[in-house]
Amino acid sequence: MAAEKIAVTRETFDNVILPVYAPAQFVPVKGKGSRVWDQQGKEYIDFSGGIAVTALGHCHPALVEALKTQGETLWHLSNVFTNEPALRLASKLIDATFADRVFFANSGAEANEAAFKLARFYACQRHSPFKTKIIAFHNAFHGRTLFTVSVGGQPKYSDGFGPKPADIVHVPFNDLEAVKAVIDDHTCAIVVEPIQGEGGVMPATPEFMQGLRALCDKHQALLVLDEVQSGMGRSGKLFAYEHYGVTPDILTSAKALGGGFPVSAMLTTNEIASTMSPGVHGTTYGGNPLACAVAEAALDVINTPEVLEGVQARRQQFVSALQTLDAKFDLFSDIRGKGLLIGAALKPQHAGKARDILNAAAAEGLMVLVAGTDVIRFAPSLVIEPADIEEGMARFARAVERVLTA
Ligand SMILES: *Cc1c(COP(=O)(O)O)cnc(C)c1O
């Protein structure tokens, strides 16, 4: 079929794509900063950020420049060779964090897969082949490979795919006593998101995170932080662990790491990394020069006081607009999260309406996210213009009004 004959519509999506998504009816074709346009030229303000990915908005000049320059220089080598962008990005991530070593992959799930395999491998090498238990949390989300979806805390996502990896225990989030009840010397790792993203934008309490660190130390288990959503400036610090005064053993980053270019990283220490050797783990695209060049440019922009401090001011603008809306409509039971990962939980009388509000927002020219059926989630660009926040929140207010008066 000639390309010009293909109708680029939601209907075609339904005919050609594996039916695992239900995208919006409109098809975005262009983005600049925090504005997006569809095929009809209708303009949207983007509070969704590609699910916490486009942390510098759409087509940020520094990222476009990095992509163009690298695109004309060297695209791919494989792991048979190393390359300059990968070494530069790894060095900068190490300088900016607790880590000594970096493994690059392509998605959050793959970074987590590497993290969980490393935690088990380390325990097996240093302690015992029976030290395999992984403790994880209800409502956690770690990706869609069979291992990561099994460590995730929503069984509906892993049911139906055959036998799951064994020795994974789930307990309630923010419940230290529940962790104490299941942790033992056969535990190799606790895996946790400092702010549960998909699970409803729920931050860990400081006591919980500090308690997990102490329990890991007591039982010689590794603390694995999944910062795929909470990292890269989203919380107002480069990584959310910096808010808690705890140092992880392994940390994963993806989503905003490439600002929209697929790339992920697993960070760890020399001691843990030293159990691995050539051939033990790997991936074809890991450390791809294009991906690393764009991620380096994103890191250079995000890891600056201007951008990180700007996150806090922008959060304030979002939260006060949401509070104004709440005062008018008695809408929210909680406005939570950290930095520019914001969850607005609907009151019981509005339960189940998050998706309706999302759809009404699209009609008003606004892209938002949900997290479950009762939480509206905002994950905008970290450098969104205050004027765009103001206009977007005006559109959001109209969308809410539309749903409540329907
Ligand atoms: C999105 C997400 C993942 C999975 O990332 P993919 O790139 O979709 O594989 C893992 N963990 C968290 C916390 C996430 O938000």
Coordinates of C-alpha atoms and ligand atoms in Angstrom, one line a residue:
M1 CA 0.0 0.0 0.0
A2 CA 1.3 3.4 -0.9
A3 CA 2.1 5.5 2.2
E4 CA -0.2 8.3 1.1
K5 CA -3.2 5.9 1.1
I6 CA -2.8 5.1 4.8
A7 CA -5.3 6.9 7.0
V8 CA -3.4 8.1 10.0
T9 CA -6.2 7.8 12.5
R10 CA -7.2 6.0 15.6
E11 CA -9.2 3.6 13.5
T12 CA -6.0 2.5 11.6
F13 CA -4.4 2.1 15.0
D14 CA -7.1 -0.3 16.0
N15 CA -6.5 -2.3 12.8
V16 CA -2.7 -2.5 12.8
I17 CA -1.4 -2.2 16.3
L18 CA -1.4 -5.0 19.0
P19 CA -4.5 -4.0 21.0
V20 CA -2.7 -3.3 24.3
Y21 CA -3.2 0.4 24.4
A22 CA -6.2 2.7 24.0
P23 CA -4.8 6.0 22.8
A24 CA -6.7 9.3 22.5
Q25 CA -8.7 9.8 19.3
F26 CA -6.6 12.8 18.2
V27 CA -3.2 12.2 16.7
P28 CA -0.4 14.7 17.8
V29 CA 1.9 15.6 14.9
K30 CA 4.1 18.3 16.3
G31 CA 5.4 19.6 19.6
K32 CA 7.4 22.6 20.9
G33 CA 8.1 23.2 24.5
S34 CA 4.9 22.4 26.4
R35 CA 2.6 22.8 23.4
V36 CA 1.5 20.1 21.0
W37 CA -0.6 20.2 17.8
D38 CA -2.8 17.5 16.3
Q39 CA -3.5 16.8 12.6
Q40 CA -6.3 19.4 12.5
G41 CA -3.9 22.1 13.9
K42 CA -5.7 22.1 17.3
E43 CA -3.2 23.1 20.0
Y44 CA -2.8 21.3 23.4
I45 CA -0.9 22.1 26.5
D46 CA 1.1 19.1 27.7
F47 CA 0.9 18.3 31.4
S48 CA 1.5 14.7 30.7
G49 CA 5.1 15.0 29.5
G50 CA 5.0 11.7 27.7
I51 CA 4.5 10.0 31.1
A52 CA 7.3 11.8 32.9
V53 CA 9.6 11.4 29.9
T54 CA 9.9 14.7 28.0
A55 CA 11.3 16.5 31.1
L56 CA 12.6 19.4 28.9
G57 CA 9.4 19.6 26.8
H58 CA 9.2 18.8 23.1
C59 CA 12.1 19.4 20.8
H60 CA 14.3 21.2 23.3
P61 CA 17.1 23.0 21.3
A62 CA 19.9 21.4 23.3
L63 CA 18.5 17.9 22.7
V64 CA 17.8 18.5 19.0
E65 CA 21.3 19.8 18.6
A66 CA 22.8 16.7 20.3
L67 CA 20.7 14.4 18.2
K68 CA 21.6 16.1 15.0
T69 CA 25.3 16.3 15.7
Q70 CA 25.5 12.6 16.9
G71 CA 23.3 11.6 14.0
E72 CA 25.8 12.9 11.5
T73 CA 28.7 11.3 13.5
L74 CA 28.1 7.8 14.6
W75 CA 24.9 5.9 15.3
H76 CA 25.7 2.5 16.6
L77 CA 28.6 0.2 17.4
S78 CA 27.3 -2.6 19.8
N79 CA 29.1 -3.7 22.9
V80 CA 32.0 -5.1 20.9
F81 CA 33.3 -1.5 21.0
T82 CA 32.9 1.4 23.4
N83 CA 32.1 5.0 22.4
E84 CA 32.5 8.5 23.6
P85 CA 28.9 9.5 24.4
A86 CA 28.5 6.4 26.6
L87 CA 31.6 7.1 28.6
R88 CA 30.8 10.8 29.0
L89 CA 27.3 10.1 30.2
A90 CA 28.4 7.3 32.6
S91 CA 31.0 9.6 34.1
K92 CA 28.5 12.4 34.6
L93 CA 26.0 10.1 36.2
I94 CA 28.6 8.8 38.5
D95 CA 29.8 12.4 39.4
A96 CA 26.1 13.3 40.2
T97 CA 25.2 10.3 42.3
F98 CA 26.3 7.6 44.9
A99 CA 27.3 5.3 42.0
D100 CA 30.6 4.0 40.7
R101 CA 29.3 2.0 37.8
V102 CA 26.7 2.3 35.1
F103 CA 24.9 -0.3 32.9
F104 CA 23.0 1.2 30.0
A105 CA 19.8 -0.3 28.5
N106 CA 16.8 1.0 26.6
S107 CA 13.8 1.0 28.8
G108 CA 12.8 1.2 32.5
A109 CA 11.9 -2.5 32.5
E110 CA 15.3 -3.5 31.2
A111 CA 17.1 -1.4 33.7
N112 CA 15.1 -3.0 36.5
E113 CA 15.6 -6.5 35.0
A114 CA 19.3 -5.8 35.2
A115 CA 18.9 -4.5 38.8
F116 CA 17.0 -7.5 40.0
K117 CA 19.3 -10.0 38.3
L118 CA 22.3 -8.2 39.7
A119 CA 20.8 -8.3 43.2
R120 CA 20.3 -12.0 43.0
F121 CA 23.7 -12.6 41.4
Y122 CA 25.5 -10.6 44.0
A123 CA 23.8 -12.5 46.8
C124 CA 24.6 -15.8 45.2
Q125 CA 28.3 -14.8 44.7
R126 CA 28.9 -13.2 48.0
H127 CA 26.5 -15.0 50.4
S128 CA 24.5 -18.0 49.3
P129 CA 22.6 -19.4 46.3
F130 CA 19.6 -19.5 48.6
K131 CA 19.6 -15.8 49.3
T132 CA 17.0 -15.0 46.6
K133 CA 14.0 -13.4 48.2
I134 CA 13.0 -10.1 46.8
I135 CA 10.7 -7.9 48.9
A136 CA 8.5 -5.5 46.9
F137 CA 5.3 -3.5 47.4
H138 CA 1.6 -3.5 46.7
N139 CA 0.8 -1.2 43.8
A140 CA 4.4 -0.9 42.7
F141 CA 5.2 -0.7 39.0
H142 CA 8.6 -1.8 37.6
G143 CA 7.9 -2.6 34.0
R144 CA 6.4 -5.3 31.8
T145 CA 9.1 -8.0 31.3
L146 CA 8.1 -11.2 33.2
F147 CA 10.5 -10.6 36.0
T148 CA 9.7 -6.9 36.5
V149 CA 6.0 -7.4 36.2
S150 CA 6.2 -10.1 38.8
V151 CA 8.1 -7.8 41.2
G152 CA 5.5 -5.2 40.5
G153 CA 2.6 -5.1 42.9
Q154 CA -0.4 -5.5 40.7
P155 CA -1.0 -9.2 40.0
K156 CA -3.5 -8.4 37.3
Y157 CA -0.5 -7.3 35.1
S158 CA 1.3 -10.6 35.6
D159 CA -1.6 -13.1 35.7
G160 CA -2.1 -15.2 32.6
F161 CA 1.6 -15.3 31.5
G162 CA 2.5 -18.7 32.9
P163 CA 4.7 -19.5 35.9
K164 CA 6.1 -16.4 37.5
P165 CA 9.7 -16.0 38.8
A166 CA 9.6 -17.4 42.4
D167 CA 10.6 -16.0 45.8
I168 CA 9.1 -12.5 45.4
V169 CA 7.1 -11.2 48.4
H170 CA 4.7 -8.2 48.3
V171 CA 3.8 -6.1 51.4
P172 CA 2.0 -2.8 51.8
F173 CA 3.9 0.3 50.8
N174 CA 5.0 2.7 53.7
D175 CA 4.4 -0.2 56.2
L176 CA 7.8 -0.9 57.8
E177 CA 6.3 -3.5 60.2
A178 CA 5.1 -5.5 57.3
V179 CA 8.6 -5.5 55.8
K180 CA 10.0 -6.6 59.2
A181 CA 7.6 -9.5 59.3
V182 CA 9.0 -11.0 56.0
I183 CA 12.6 -9.9 55.8
D184 CA 15.2 -12.5 56.7
D185 CA 18.8 -13.5 55.9
H186 CA 17.6 -15.2 52.7
T187 CA 16.4 -11.8 51.4
C188 CA 18.7 -10.4 48.6
A189 CA 16.9 -7.1 48.0
I190 CA 14.1 -4.7 48.8
V191 CA 12.8 -3.0 45.6
V192 CA 11.0 0.3 46.0
E193 CA 10.0 3.4 44.2
P194 CA 10.7 6.5 46.3
I195 CA 7.5 7.9 44.9
Q196 CA 5.1 5.3 43.5
G197 CA 4.1 6.7 40.1
E198 CA 1.6 4.3 38.4
G199 CA 0.4 3.2 41.8
G200 CA -1.2 6.6 42.5
V201 CA 1.6 9.2 43.0
M202 CA 2.4 8.1 46.5
P203 CA 5.6 9.3 48.1
A204 CA 7.4 7.0 50.6
T205 CA 7.7 8.6 54.1
P206 CA 11.2 9.4 55.3
E207 CA 10.8 6.9 58.2
F208 CA 9.9 4.2 55.8
M209 CA 12.9 4.8 53.4
Q210 CA 15.3 5.1 56.3
G211 CA 13.8 2.0 57.9
L212 CA 14.2 0.0 54.7
R213 CA 17.9 1.0 54.5
A214 CA 18.4 -0.1 58.1
L215 CA 16.7 -3.5 57.5
C216 CA 18.7 -4.1 54.3
D217 CA 21.9 -3.4 56.3
K218 CA 20.9 -5.7 59.1
H219 CA 20.1 -8.6 56.7
Q220 CA 22.8 -7.9 54.1
A221 CA 20.2 -7.2 51.5
L222 CA 20.5 -4.6 48.8
L223 CA 18.3 -1.6 48.6
V224 CA 17.1 -1.2 45.0
L225 CA 15.5 2.1 44.1
D226 CA 13.4 2.3 41.0
E227 CA 13.7 5.9 40.0
V228 CA 12.5 5.4 36.5
Q229 CA 9.7 7.9 37.1
S230 CA 10.9 9.9 40.1
G231 CA 14.4 10.6 38.9
M232 CA 16.1 13.1 36.6
G233 CA 14.9 16.2 38.4
R234 CA 11.2 15.2 38.5
S235 CA 11.2 15.6 42.4
G236 CA 13.2 18.8 42.4
K237 CA 16.4 16.9 43.2
L238 CA 18.3 15.0 40.5
F239 CA 17.2 11.7 42.1
A240 CA 14.4 11.5 44.7
Y241 CA 16.6 9.5 47.2
E242 CA 18.4 12.7 47.9
H243 CA 15.3 13.9 49.8
Y244 CA 15.5 11.0 52.2
G245 CA 19.0 10.9 53.4
V246 CA 19.4 7.3 52.3
T247 CA 21.9 5.9 49.8
P248 CA 20.7 3.0 47.6
D249 CA 22.9 0.1 46.5
I250 CA 21.3 0.0 43.1
L251 CA 19.3 2.7 41.3
T252 CA 17.5 2.6 38.0
S253 CA 16.7 5.5 35.7
A254 CA 14.9 5.7 32.4
K255 CA 11.9 7.8 31.3
A256 CA 13.3 11.4 31.5
L257 CA 16.9 10.2 31.2
G258 CA 16.8 10.6 27.4
G259 CA 14.2 13.4 27.4
G260 CA 12.2 11.3 24.9
F261 CA 14.9 9.3 23.3
P262 CA 14.8 5.6 24.5
V263 CA 17.6 5.0 27.0
S264 CA 17.9 3.7 30.6
A265 CA 20.6 3.1 33.1
M266 CA 21.3 1.0 36.2
L267 CA 23.6 2.6 38.7
T268 CA 25.5 0.7 41.4
T269 CA 28.7 0.6 43.5
N270 CA 32.1 -0.9 42.7
E271 CA 31.6 -3.7 45.3
I272 CA 28.4 -4.9 43.8
A273 CA 29.5 -4.4 40.2
S274 CA 32.6 -6.4 40.8
T275 CA 30.7 -9.7 41.0
M276 CA 29.9 -9.4 37.3
S277 CA 32.1 -10.2 34.4
P278 CA 31.9 -10.2 30.5
G279 CA 29.0 -12.2 29.2
V280 CA 27.0 -12.3 32.5
H281 CA 24.5 -9.7 31.3
G282 CA 24.1 -7.4 28.3
T283 CA 21.9 -5.9 25.6
T284 CA 22.6 -5.0 21.9
Y285 CA 21.6 -1.3 22.2
G286 CA 23.0 -0.6 25.7
G287 CA 25.2 2.5 25.5
N288 CA 24.1 3.4 22.0
P289 CA 25.9 6.6 21.0
L290 CA 22.7 8.4 19.8
A291 CA 20.9 7.6 23.0
C292 CA 23.8 8.6 25.2
A293 CA 24.5 11.8 23.4
V294 CA 20.9 13.0 23.8
A295 CA 20.9 11.8 27.5
E296 CA 24.1 13.7 28.2
A297 CA 22.6 16.9 26.8
A298 CA 19.4 16.3 28.9
L299 CA 21.5 15.7 32.1
D300 CA 23.6 18.9 31.4
V301 CA 20.4 21.0 31.3
I302 CA 18.5 19.2 34.1
N303 CA 21.3 19.0 36.6
T304 CA 21.6 22.7 37.2
P305 CA 20.3 24.9 40.1
E306 CA 18.1 26.9 37.7
V307 CA 16.1 23.8 36.5
L308 CA 16.0 22.0 39.8
E309 CA 15.0 25.0 41.8
G310 CA 12.5 26.0 39.1
V311 CA 10.7 22.6 39.7
Q312 CA 9.7 23.7 43.2
A313 CA 8.3 27.1 42.1
R314 CA 6.3 25.4 39.3
R315 CA 4.9 22.8 41.7
Q316 CA 3.7 25.7 43.9
Q317 CA 1.9 27.2 40.9
F318 CA 0.2 23.8 40.1
V319 CA -0.7 23.1 43.7
S320 CA -2.3 26.5 44.4
A321 CA -4.3 26.3 41.2
L322 CA -5.5 22.8 42.2
Q323 CA -6.4 24.1 45.7
T324 CA -8.4 26.9 44.1
L325 CA -10.3 24.4 42.1
D326 CA -10.8 22.2 45.1
A327 CA -12.2 25.1 47.1
K328 CA -14.8 25.7 44.3
F329 CA -15.8 22.1 43.6
D330 CA -14.9 20.1 46.7
L331 CA -13.0 17.7 44.4
F332 CA -9.8 16.3 45.9
S333 CA -9.1 14.2 49.0
D334 CA -5.3 14.7 48.6
I335 CA -2.9 16.7 46.4
R336 CA 0.4 14.9 46.7
G337 CA 3.7 13.8 45.1
K338 CA 7.0 15.7 45.0
G339 CA 8.2 18.3 42.6
L340 CA 6.5 18.0 39.2
L341 CA 5.1 14.6 39.8
I342 CA 1.7 15.6 41.2
G343 CA -1.2 13.4 42.0
A344 CA -4.7 14.9 42.7
A345 CA -6.8 12.2 44.3
L346 CA -10.6 12.5 43.8
K347 CA -12.9 12.5 46.8
P348 CA -15.1 9.4 47.2
Q349 CA -18.1 11.1 45.7
H350 CA -16.1 11.6 42.5
A351 CA -14.5 8.1 42.5
G352 CA -14.0 6.6 39.1
K353 CA -14.1 10.0 37.2
A354 CA -10.4 10.4 36.6
R355 CA -10.7 9.0 33.0
D356 CA -13.7 11.3 32.2
I357 CA -11.7 14.3 33.4
L358 CA -8.8 13.3 31.2
N359 CA -11.0 13.0 28.2
A360 CA -12.7 16.3 28.9
A361 CA -9.3 17.9 29.3
A362 CA -8.3 16.7 25.9
A363 CA -11.4 18.3 24.4
E364 CA -10.4 21.6 26.1
G365 CA -6.9 21.3 24.7
L366 CA -5.0 19.8 27.6
M367 CA -3.0 16.6 28.0
V368 CA -3.1 15.1 31.5
L369 CA -2.5 11.6 32.9
V370 CA -4.3 9.4 35.4
A371 CA -2.9 6.9 37.9
G372 CA -5.6 4.4 38.5
T373 CA -9.3 5.3 38.4
D374 CA -9.3 8.0 41.0
V375 CA -6.0 10.0 40.7
I376 CA -5.3 12.7 38.1
R377 CA -1.5 12.8 37.5
F378 CA 0.5 15.7 36.2
A379 CA 4.1 15.1 35.0
P380 CA 4.8 18.2 32.8
S381 CA 8.1 19.5 31.5
L382 CA 10.4 20.6 34.3
V383 CA 10.9 23.9 32.4
I384 CA 7.2 24.5 31.5
E385 CA 6.5 28.2 31.1
P386 CA 4.5 29.7 34.0
A387 CA 2.1 31.1 31.4
D388 CA 1.5 27.6 30.1
I389 CA 0.7 26.3 33.6
E390 CA -1.8 29.1 34.0
E391 CA -3.5 28.5 30.7
G392 CA -3.4 24.7 31.2
M393 CA -5.0 25.0 34.6
A394 CA -7.7 27.2 33.2
R395 CA -8.4 24.5 30.6
F396 CA -8.3 21.9 33.4
A397 CA -10.9 23.9 35.4
R398 CA -13.2 24.0 32.4
A399 CA -12.8 20.2 31.9
V400 CA -13.6 19.5 35.5
E401 CA -16.7 21.8 35.3
R402 CA -17.8 20.0 32.2
V403 CA -17.5 16.6 33.9
L404 CA -19.2 17.6 37.2
T405 CA -22.1 19.3 35.4
A406 CA -22.6 16.5 32.9
Ligands
LIG1 C1 7.5 3.5 33.5 C2 8.1 2.8 34.7 C3 8.9 1.6 34.5 C4 8.9 0.9 33.2 O1 9.6 1.6 32.2 P1 9.5 1.2 30.7 O2 10.4 2.1 30.0 O3 8.1 1.3 30.3 O4 10.0 -0.2 30.6 C5 9.5 1.0 35.6 N1 9.4 1.6 36.8 C6 8.7 2.7 37.0 C7 8.7 3.3 38.4 C8 8.1 3.4 36.0 O5 7.4 4.5 36.2

